[in-house]
mmCIF file of C-alpha atoms and ligand atoms in Angstrom:
data_model
loop_
_atom_site.group_PDB
_atom_site.id
_atom_site.type_symbol
_atom_site.label_atom_id
_atom_site.label_comp_id
_atom_site.label_asym_id
_atom_site.label_seq_id
_atom_site.Cartn_x
_atom_site.Cartn_y
_atom_site.Cartn_z
ATOM 1 C CA UNK A 1 177.556 10.325 72.661
ATOM 2 C CA UNK A 2 175.147 9.068 69.799
ATOM 3 C CA UNK A 3 172.960 6.038 70.399
ATOM 4 C CA UNK A 4 173.652 2.299 69.190
ATOM 5 C CA UNK A 5 171.693 3.329 66.212
ATOM 6 C CA UNK A 6 174.010 6.387 65.448
ATOM 7 C CA UNK A 7 171.100 8.908 65.839
ATOM 8 C CA UNK A 8 172.279 11.762 68.493
ATOM 9 C CA UNK A 9 171.504 12.592 72.178
ATOM 10 C CA UNK A 10 168.430 15.260 72.765
ATOM 11 C CA UNK A 11 167.779 16.665 76.496
ATOM 12 C CA UNK A 12 164.242 17.869 77.735
ATOM 13 C CA UNK A 13 164.233 20.633 79.923
ATOM 14 C CA UNK A 14 161.149 20.522 81.160
ATOM 15 C CA UNK A 15 158.598 17.710 81.761
ATOM 16 C CA UNK A 16 154.768 19.360 81.921
ATOM 17 C CA UNK A 17 152.422 17.613 79.506
ATOM 18 C CA UNK A 18 154.092 19.089 76.344
ATOM 19 C CA UNK A 19 157.795 18.259 77.765
ATOM 20 C CA UNK A 20 156.833 14.833 77.909
ATOM 21 C CA UNK A 21 155.296 14.351 75.234
ATOM 22 C CA UNK A 22 158.345 15.601 73.104
ATOM 23 C CA UNK A 23 160.289 12.943 75.229
ATOM 24 C CA UNK A 24 158.346 10.392 74.227
ATOM 25 C CA UNK A 25 158.070 11.201 70.535
ATOM 26 C CA UNK A 26 162.038 11.360 70.682
ATOM 27 C CA UNK A 27 162.714 8.069 72.746
ATOM 28 C CA UNK A 28 160.351 6.142 70.144
ATOM 29 C CA UNK A 29 162.518 7.363 67.543
ATOM 30 C CA UNK A 30 165.378 5.845 69.296
ATOM 31 C CA UNK A 31 167.150 9.107 70.031
ATOM 32 C CA UNK A 32 169.071 8.563 73.664
ATOM 33 C CA UNK A 33 167.458 11.322 75.970
ATOM 34 C CA UNK A 34 168.201 12.813 78.923
ATOM 35 C CA UNK A 35 165.833 14.662 80.856
ATOM 36 C CA UNK A 36 165.529 17.115 83.953
ATOM 37 C CA UNK A 37 162.611 19.115 85.647
ATOM 38 C CA UNK A 38 162.674 21.227 88.529
ATOM 39 C CA UNK A 39 159.941 19.153 90.240
ATOM 40 C CA UNK A 40 161.793 15.859 90.736
ATOM 41 C CA UNK A 41 159.389 12.725 90.054
ATOM 42 C CA UNK A 42 157.695 14.535 86.981
ATOM 43 C CA UNK A 43 160.333 12.172 84.231
ATOM 44 C CA UNK A 44 159.342 9.080 85.812
ATOM 45 C CA UNK A 45 157.319 7.193 83.048
ATOM 46 C CA UNK A 46 160.525 8.833 80.667
ATOM 47 C CA UNK A 47 162.882 7.070 82.608
ATOM 48 C CA UNK A 48 160.878 3.471 82.617
ATOM 49 C CA UNK A 49 160.934 3.776 79.025
ATOM 50 C CA UNK A 50 164.785 4.326 78.580
ATOM 51 C CA UNK A 51 165.341 8.215 79.037
ATOM 52 C CA UNK A 52 168.631 9.163 81.984
ATOM 53 C CA UNK A 53 167.516 11.273 84.652
ATOM 54 C CA UNK A 54 169.819 14.400 84.903
ATOM 55 C CA UNK A 55 171.345 15.442 88.204
ATOM 56 C CA UNK A 56 171.076 19.206 87.557
ATOM 57 C CA UNK A 57 170.922 21.161 84.761
ATOM 58 C CA UNK A 58 174.613 21.373 84.075
ATOM 59 C CA UNK A 59 174.454 17.368 83.567
ATOM 60 C CA UNK A 60 171.341 18.148 81.101
ATOM 61 C CA UNK A 61 172.921 20.426 79.302
ATOM 62 C CA UNK A 62 176.543 18.607 79.483
ATOM 63 C CA UNK A 63 174.578 15.217 78.129
ATOM 64 C CA UNK A 64 173.872 16.674 74.514
ATOM 65 C CA UNK A 65 174.444 19.069 72.086
ATOM 66 C CA UNK A 66 170.930 19.851 71.567
ATOM 67 C CA UNK A 67 168.785 20.643 74.379
ATOM 68 C CA UNK A 68 164.985 21.672 73.892
ATOM 69 C CA UNK A 69 162.911 23.691 76.256
ATOM 70 C CA UNK A 70 159.710 23.187 77.214
ATOM 71 C CA UNK A 71 158.696 25.192 80.139
ATOM 72 C CA UNK A 72 156.226 27.823 81.168
ATOM 73 C CA UNK A 73 157.918 30.906 80.263
ATOM 74 C CA UNK A 74 161.478 32.299 78.872
ATOM 75 C CA UNK A 75 161.860 33.340 82.633
ATOM 76 C CA UNK A 76 162.249 29.779 83.444
ATOM 77 C CA UNK A 77 165.168 29.295 81.265
ATOM 78 C CA UNK A 78 167.043 31.778 82.962
ATOM 79 C CA UNK A 79 166.025 30.409 86.355
ATOM 80 C CA UNK A 80 167.345 26.814 85.185
ATOM 81 C CA UNK A 81 170.182 27.900 82.880
ATOM 82 C CA UNK A 82 171.557 31.243 84.164
ATOM 83 C CA UNK A 83 172.997 29.593 87.384
ATOM 84 C CA UNK A 84 175.215 27.067 84.901
ATOM 85 C CA UNK A 85 176.321 29.428 82.297
ATOM 86 C CA UNK A 86 179.333 30.831 84.022
ATOM 87 C CA UNK A 87 181.394 34.045 82.664
ATOM 88 C CA UNK A 88 182.887 32.791 79.896
ATOM 89 C CA UNK A 89 181.545 32.847 76.523
ATOM 90 C CA UNK A 90 183.824 29.948 75.576
ATOM 91 C CA UNK A 91 184.539 27.727 78.349
ATOM 92 C CA UNK A 92 180.654 27.910 80.153
ATOM 93 C CA UNK A 93 178.441 25.080 80.125
ATOM 94 C CA UNK A 94 176.259 26.219 77.295
ATOM 95 C CA UNK A 95 179.446 26.881 75.166
ATOM 96 C CA UNK A 96 178.874 25.067 71.824
ATOM 97 C CA UNK A 97 175.549 23.878 72.659
ATOM 98 C CA UNK A 98 172.316 24.590 70.876
ATOM 99 C CA UNK A 99 169.572 25.280 72.670
ATOM 100 C CA UNK A 100 165.696 25.316 70.987
ATOM 101 C CA UNK A 101 163.103 27.044 73.386
ATOM 102 C CA UNK A 102 159.838 25.392 72.264
ATOM 103 C CA UNK A 103 158.112 27.689 75.368
ATOM 104 C CA UNK A 104 155.628 30.619 75.144
ATOM 105 C CA UNK A 105 156.260 33.934 75.553
ATOM 106 C CA UNK A 106 156.390 37.322 73.311
ATOM 107 C CA UNK A 107 158.706 38.074 70.748
ATOM 108 C CA UNK A 108 160.381 40.381 72.672
ATOM 109 C CA UNK A 109 161.294 37.802 75.066
ATOM 110 C CA UNK A 110 162.798 35.367 72.132
ATOM 111 C CA UNK A 111 165.055 38.073 70.767
ATOM 112 C CA UNK A 112 166.482 38.652 74.251
ATOM 113 C CA UNK A 113 166.950 35.261 74.906
ATOM 114 C CA UNK A 114 168.823 34.913 71.606
ATOM 115 C CA UNK A 115 171.401 37.411 72.480
ATOM 116 C CA UNK A 116 171.591 35.878 75.949
ATOM 117 C CA UNK A 117 172.287 32.416 74.204
ATOM 118 C CA UNK A 118 174.941 34.262 72.257
ATOM 119 C CA UNK A 119 176.733 35.738 74.816
ATOM 120 C CA UNK A 120 176.876 32.535 76.209
ATOM 121 C CA UNK A 121 178.147 30.804 73.109
ATOM 122 C CA UNK A 122 174.942 28.751 72.774
ATOM 123 C CA UNK A 123 173.199 28.595 69.441
ATOM 124 C CA UNK A 124 169.552 29.429 69.732
ATOM 125 C CA UNK A 125 166.242 28.465 68.235
ATOM 126 C CA UNK A 126 162.735 29.411 68.934
ATOM 127 C CA UNK A 127 159.606 27.845 68.450
ATOM 128 C CA UNK A 128 156.169 27.518 69.092
ATOM 129 C CA UNK A 129 154.041 24.112 69.285
ATOM 130 C CA UNK A 130 150.726 24.516 67.416
ATOM 131 C CA UNK A 131 148.876 21.273 68.523
ATOM 132 C CA UNK A 132 147.960 20.048 71.599
ATOM 133 C CA UNK A 133 150.612 18.007 73.772
ATOM 134 C CA UNK A 134 148.511 14.395 73.092
ATOM 135 C CA UNK A 135 148.999 15.482 68.929
ATOM 136 C CA UNK A 136 152.806 15.711 69.330
ATOM 137 C CA UNK A 137 154.783 13.779 66.863
ATOM 138 C CA UNK A 138 151.391 12.339 65.309
ATOM 139 C CA UNK A 139 150.090 13.887 62.213
ATOM 140 C CA UNK A 140 149.072 16.981 61.922
ATOM 141 C CA UNK A 141 151.442 18.083 64.395
ATOM 142 C CA UNK A 142 153.160 21.364 63.156
ATOM 143 C CA UNK A 143 155.668 23.407 64.799
ATOM 144 C CA UNK A 144 156.814 26.914 63.716
ATOM 145 C CA UNK A 145 160.749 28.208 64.098
ATOM 146 C CA UNK A 146 162.542 31.049 63.712
ATOM 147 C CA UNK A 147 166.262 32.003 64.732
ATOM 148 C CA UNK A 148 169.367 31.091 63.065
ATOM 149 C CA UNK A 149 168.689 29.348 59.737
ATOM 150 C CA UNK A 150 172.076 27.323 59.989
ATOM 151 C CA UNK A 151 171.308 26.008 63.785
ATOM 152 C CA UNK A 152 167.910 25.059 62.501
ATOM 153 C CA UNK A 153 169.112 23.021 59.681
ATOM 154 C CA UNK A 154 171.332 20.934 61.323
ATOM 155 C CA UNK A 155 168.483 20.011 63.941
ATOM 156 C CA UNK A 156 165.530 20.263 61.584
ATOM 157 C CA UNK A 157 165.425 16.096 61.399
ATOM 158 C CA UNK A 158 165.573 15.566 65.034
ATOM 159 C CA UNK A 159 162.804 18.324 65.410
ATOM 160 C CA UNK A 160 160.806 16.762 62.879
ATOM 161 C CA UNK A 161 159.845 13.961 65.063
ATOM 162 C CA UNK A 162 157.675 16.530 67.284
ATOM 163 C CA UNK A 163 156.239 17.963 64.525
ATOM 164 C CA UNK A 164 156.382 19.326 60.308
ATOM 165 C CA UNK A 165 158.602 22.236 61.396
ATOM 166 C CA UNK A 166 157.859 25.505 59.691
ATOM 167 C CA UNK A 167 160.542 27.592 59.375
ATOM 168 C CA UNK A 168 160.169 31.563 59.114
ATOM 169 C CA UNK A 169 163.300 33.294 59.192
ATOM 170 C CA UNK A 170 166.333 34.602 61.138
ATOM 171 C CA UNK A 171 164.821 36.785 63.314
ATOM 172 C CA UNK A 172 164.381 35.090 66.856
ATOM 173 C CA UNK A 173 160.902 36.841 67.320
ATOM 174 C CA UNK A 174 159.009 35.662 64.516
ATOM 175 C CA UNK A 175 157.952 32.282 65.819
ATOM 176 C CA UNK A 176 156.106 33.584 68.678
ATOM 177 C CA UNK A 177 154.886 36.431 66.751
ATOM 178 C CA UNK A 178 153.468 33.441 64.757
ATOM 179 C CA UNK A 179 152.422 31.471 67.709
ATOM 180 C CA UNK A 180 150.728 34.339 69.890
ATOM 181 C CA UNK A 181 148.871 35.698 66.439
ATOM 182 C CA UNK A 182 147.643 31.844 66.119
ATOM 183 C CA UNK A 183 146.642 31.394 69.451
ATOM 184 C CA UNK A 184 145.107 35.257 69.470
ATOM 185 C CA UNK A 185 142.456 33.377 67.271
ATOM 186 C CA UNK A 186 142.067 30.319 69.032
ATOM 187 C CA UNK A 187 141.811 31.120 72.555
ATOM 188 C CA UNK A 188 139.495 33.898 71.486
ATOM 189 C CA UNK A 189 137.343 31.227 69.131
ATOM 190 C CA UNK A 190 137.398 28.884 72.641
ATOM 191 C CA UNK A 191 136.180 31.661 74.852
ATOM 192 C CA UNK A 192 133.662 32.746 72.604
ATOM 193 C CA UNK A 193 132.233 28.980 72.136
ATOM 194 C CA UNK A 194 132.031 28.478 76.242
ATOM 195 C CA UNK A 195 130.314 31.937 76.222
ATOM 196 C CA UNK A 196 127.544 31.037 73.811
ATOM 197 C CA UNK A 197 127.030 27.782 75.235
ATOM 198 C CA UNK A 198 126.614 29.336 78.478
ATOM 199 C CA UNK A 199 123.785 31.895 76.734
ATOM 200 C CA UNK A 200 122.426 28.421 75.038
ATOM 201 C CA UNK A 201 122.252 26.463 78.755
ATOM 202 C CA UNK A 202 121.102 29.497 80.620
ATOM 203 C CA UNK A 203 118.057 28.990 78.435
ATOM 204 C CA UNK A 204 117.441 25.498 79.513
ATOM 205 C CA UNK A 205 119.085 24.074 76.252
ATOM 206 C CA UNK A 206 121.539 21.428 76.442
ATOM 207 C CA UNK A 207 124.857 21.942 75.293
ATOM 208 C CA UNK A 208 125.062 19.207 73.110
ATOM 209 C CA UNK A 209 121.973 20.605 71.102
ATOM 210 C CA UNK A 210 124.424 23.582 70.032
ATOM 211 C CA UNK A 211 127.916 22.264 69.906
ATOM 212 C CA UNK A 212 127.500 20.691 66.527
ATOM 213 C CA UNK A 213 126.626 23.240 64.867
ATOM 214 C CA UNK A 214 128.604 26.093 66.605
ATOM 215 C CA UNK A 215 131.582 23.864 65.463
ATOM 216 C CA UNK A 216 130.554 23.699 61.978
ATOM 217 C CA UNK A 217 130.113 27.265 62.007
ATOM 218 C CA UNK A 218 133.741 27.849 62.593
ATOM 219 C CA UNK A 219 134.683 25.496 59.762
ATOM 220 C CA UNK A 220 132.269 27.583 57.218
ATOM 221 C CA UNK A 221 134.295 30.711 58.111
ATOM 222 C CA UNK A 222 136.849 30.509 55.231
ATOM 223 C CA UNK A 223 133.610 30.076 52.885
ATOM 224 C CA UNK A 224 131.832 33.244 54.038
ATOM 225 C CA UNK A 225 134.576 35.983 54.715
ATOM 226 C CA UNK A 226 137.172 34.214 51.573
ATOM 227 C CA UNK A 227 140.368 32.623 51.368
ATOM 228 C CA UNK A 228 142.905 34.203 53.682
ATOM 229 C CA UNK A 229 145.031 35.135 51.102
ATOM 230 C CA UNK A 230 142.418 37.429 49.049
ATOM 231 C CA UNK A 231 141.394 38.657 52.878
ATOM 232 C CA UNK A 232 144.811 39.568 53.257
ATOM 233 C CA UNK A 233 145.396 41.716 50.508
ATOM 234 C CA UNK A 234 141.746 43.567 50.803
ATOM 235 C CA UNK A 235 143.117 44.505 54.397
ATOM 236 C CA UNK A 236 146.933 45.504 53.074
ATOM 237 C CA UNK A 237 144.881 47.476 50.643
ATOM 238 C CA UNK A 238 142.887 49.140 52.887
ATOM 239 C CA UNK A 239 139.461 48.131 50.645
ATOM 240 C CA UNK A 240 136.413 47.740 52.871
ATOM 241 C CA UNK A 241 133.748 48.244 50.211
ATOM 242 C CA UNK A 242 130.448 48.215 52.479
ATOM 243 C CA UNK A 243 128.227 46.245 50.134
ATOM 244 C CA UNK A 244 127.288 43.014 52.197
ATOM 245 C CA UNK A 245 128.154 42.846 56.071
ATOM 246 C CA UNK A 246 128.736 46.697 57.069
ATOM 247 C CA UNK A 247 130.417 47.411 60.429
ATOM 248 C CA UNK A 248 126.614 49.318 61.121
ATOM 249 C CA UNK A 249 124.895 45.809 60.751
ATOM 250 C CA UNK A 250 127.600 43.827 62.463
ATOM 251 C CA UNK A 251 127.528 46.575 65.418
ATOM 252 C CA UNK A 252 123.738 46.076 66.251
ATOM 253 C CA UNK A 253 124.287 42.540 66.186
ATOM 254 C CA UNK A 254 127.062 42.929 68.788
ATOM 255 C CA UNK A 255 124.760 45.071 70.693
ATOM 256 C CA UNK A 256 122.162 42.247 70.592
ATOM 257 C CA UNK A 257 124.630 39.526 72.211
ATOM 258 C CA UNK A 258 125.142 42.297 74.814
ATOM 259 C CA UNK A 259 122.001 42.581 75.563
ATOM 260 C CA UNK A 260 120.860 38.898 75.504
ATOM 261 C CA UNK A 261 123.889 38.154 77.460
ATOM 262 C CA UNK A 262 122.744 40.945 80.275
ATOM 263 C CA UNK A 263 119.147 39.145 80.061
ATOM 264 C CA UNK A 264 120.228 35.625 80.697
ATOM 265 C CA UNK A 265 122.890 36.741 83.656
ATOM 266 C CA UNK A 266 125.924 35.404 81.657
ATOM 267 C CA UNK A 267 129.206 37.548 81.741
ATOM 268 C CA UNK A 268 128.930 40.726 79.251
ATOM 269 C CA UNK A 269 132.844 41.114 79.286
ATOM 270 C CA UNK A 270 133.713 38.990 75.772
ATOM 271 C CA UNK A 271 130.718 40.245 73.860
ATOM 272 C CA UNK A 272 131.421 43.912 75.122
ATOM 273 C CA UNK A 273 134.587 44.012 73.711
ATOM 274 C CA UNK A 274 133.655 42.697 70.097
ATOM 275 C CA UNK A 275 131.010 45.452 70.466
ATOM 276 C CA UNK A 276 133.201 48.106 71.570
ATOM 277 C CA UNK A 277 135.107 47.512 67.872
ATOM 278 C CA UNK A 278 132.057 48.073 65.466
ATOM 279 C CA UNK A 279 131.209 51.292 68.257
ATOM 280 C CA UNK A 280 134.567 52.716 67.130
ATOM 281 C CA UNK A 281 134.427 52.017 63.426
ATOM 282 C CA UNK A 282 130.860 53.747 63.852
ATOM 283 C CA UNK A 283 132.330 56.692 65.634
ATOM 284 C CA UNK A 284 134.870 57.425 62.944
ATOM 285 C CA UNK A 285 132.353 57.308 60.332
ATOM 286 C CA UNK A 286 132.934 54.079 59.062
ATOM 287 C CA UNK A 287 129.629 52.384 59.794
ATOM 288 C CA UNK A 288 128.645 51.927 56.034
ATOM 289 C CA UNK A 289 132.174 50.433 55.137
ATOM 290 C CA UNK A 290 132.448 46.582 55.435
ATOM 291 C CA UNK A 291 132.790 45.084 58.947
ATOM 292 C CA UNK A 292 136.938 44.510 57.920
ATOM 293 C CA UNK A 293 137.266 48.178 58.567
ATOM 294 C CA UNK A 294 137.706 47.204 62.108
ATOM 295 C CA UNK A 295 141.157 46.358 61.061
ATOM 296 C CA UNK A 296 141.660 49.932 60.650
ATOM 297 C CA UNK A 297 140.413 50.607 63.792
ATOM 298 C CA UNK A 298 142.288 48.168 65.959
ATOM 299 C CA UNK A 299 145.588 48.878 63.817
ATOM 300 C CA UNK A 300 145.277 52.674 64.948
ATOM 301 C CA UNK A 301 144.709 51.658 68.505
ATOM 302 C CA UNK A 302 147.503 49.931 68.525
ATOM 303 C CA UNK A 303 149.931 52.586 66.964
HETATM 304 P P1 LIG B 1 153.596 24.543 81.366
HETATM 305 O O1 LIG B 1 153.279 25.530 80.941
HETATM 306 O O2 LIG B 1 152.954 24.210 82.899
HETATM 307 O O3 LIG B 1 155.141 24.223 81.568
HETATM 308 C C1 LIG B 1 155.441 23.497 82.782
HETATM 309 C C2 LIG B 1 157.049 23.518 82.782
HETATM 310 O O4 LIG B 1 157.669 24.372 83.242
HETATM 311 C C3 LIG B 1 157.337 22.144 84.218
HETATM 312 O O5 LIG B 1 158.146 21.299 83.667
HETATM 313 C C4 LIG B 1 157.344 23.073 85.148
HETATM 314 O O6 LIG B 1 158.512 22.699 86.111
HETATM 315 C C5 LIG B 1 158.256 24.227 84.548
HETATM 316 N N1 LIG B 1 158.271 25.705 85.236
HETATM 317 C C6 LIG B 1 157.336 26.623 85.035
HETATM 318 N N2 LIG B 1 158.359 27.799 85.881
HETATM 319 C C7 LIG B 1 159.549 27.254 86.310
HETATM 320 C C8 LIG B 1 160.830 27.787 86.675
HETATM 321 N N3 LIG B 1 160.341 28.958 87.207
HETATM 322 N N4 LIG B 1 161.986 26.959 87.032
HETATM 323 C C9 LIG B 1 161.961 25.698 86.555
HETATM 324 N N5 LIG B 1 161.003 25.085 85.957
HETATM 325 C C10 LIG B 1 159.808 25.926 85.507
HETATM 326 O O7 LIG B 1 153.279 23.370 81.075
HETATM 327 P P2 LIG B 1 153.492 22.591 79.588
HETATM 328 O O8 LIG B 1 154.130 21.271 79.398
HETATM 329 O O9 LIG B 1 151.839 22.094 79.009
HETATM 330 O O10 LIG B 1 153.405 23.419 78.340
HETATM 331 C C11 LIG B 1 155.268 23.720 78.032
HETATM 332 C C12 LIG B 1 155.337 24.875 77.140
HETATM 333 O O11 LIG B 1 154.508 24.541 75.802
HETATM 334 C C13 LIG B 1 153.924 26.226 77.407
HETATM 335 O O12 LIG B 1 155.365 27.428 76.988
HETATM 336 C C14 LIG B 1 153.217 26.162 76.550
HETATM 337 O O13 LIG B 1 152.350 27.164 76.424
HETATM 338 C C15 LIG B 1 153.117 25.265 75.102
HETATM 339 N N6 LIG B 1 152.233 24.477 75.013
HETATM 340 C C16 LIG B 1 151.924 23.717 75.791
HETATM 341 C C17 LIG B 1 150.573 22.947 74.704
HETATM 342 C C18 LIG B 1 149.879 21.797 75.650
HETATM 343 O O14 LIG B 1 149.063 21.752 74.981
HETATM 344 N N7 LIG B 1 150.091 21.765 76.729
HETATM 345 C C19 LIG B 1 150.268 23.291 73.231
HETATM 346 C C20 LIG B 1 151.211 24.231 72.862
HETATM 347 C C21 LIG B 1 152.026 24.951 73.267
HETATM 348 P P3 LIG B 1 157.600 21.852 87.315
HETATM 349 O O15 LIG B 1 157.528 20.605 86.949
HETATM 350 O O16 LIG B 1 158.892 21.763 88.475
HETATM 351 O O17 LIG B 1 155.962 22.994 87.482
#
């Protein structure tokens, strides 16, 4: 049933920091919101602000056409909704419903889940939220989506309240592919930032003397390696002209970082992994090419 303002009801399943932020954004916009969480009590603030607590997952799904899931992984969705699906594609609890799963998992898990949902008569869209919970619903928030374009389009105005929707296509795996690839960059950068800070503080230098410059370095990277489209073209064309930053030179630097870390007594696993990429390129006889030749090495390792 729609709210007094005509806005459609939405159910949010999973009330970790992210689910709570989504429910908050939806409530703020005037949607009637029903919530459910495995551990009781996590919805207390939302209920105080007008959300309805569903007593069971079945009641939660029954309350709205659209259910947004925000869980640790896709297995949690099966554990919550599996018992309520019933055996009929037409009359089970999910029949005619729409599930938008914004939990993190692999692209393969997203594709399997889309088939599972279709088998129970539900529309399914998968997504990945690209900002931390406090930024949900605010300026700059964006979310990757993929799966049924028709289902996505029908609910796009509601999903827009979480963040700018970036729909990638019908393949349900695409949103998680983009999410994981972006998080690959993000998590590695965060680990490198902390590793580098540990190197600095091991020498008795305050972290604050280092971090502002290191963060500027991150934002300077596009100016150094070129616009993403140009870089993408060079990588896809397999062009790695070695006139500036060769794999050999970068590999020597990677080795210096490993040795500096060893000397400082700081963990060496991350710099050793980076050095290993350059070692492979050099061993393949490609040391005199540009550092971007690592792309060929990494691709080949995955093949
Ligand atoms: P969590 O990843 O810790 O998710 C917590 C939610 O999942 C809780 O509601 C928890 O229930 C539920 N849950 C986990 N396992 C099960 C299970 N087996 N059965 C039932 N419920 C289960 O916290 P977040 O809210 O931070 O993240 C949610 C999703 O959003 C994750 O996939 C995360 O990767 C993604 N995300 C999070 C961001 C963030 O900044 N927090 C940023 C971008 C994406 P219970 O309370 O009972 O433990």
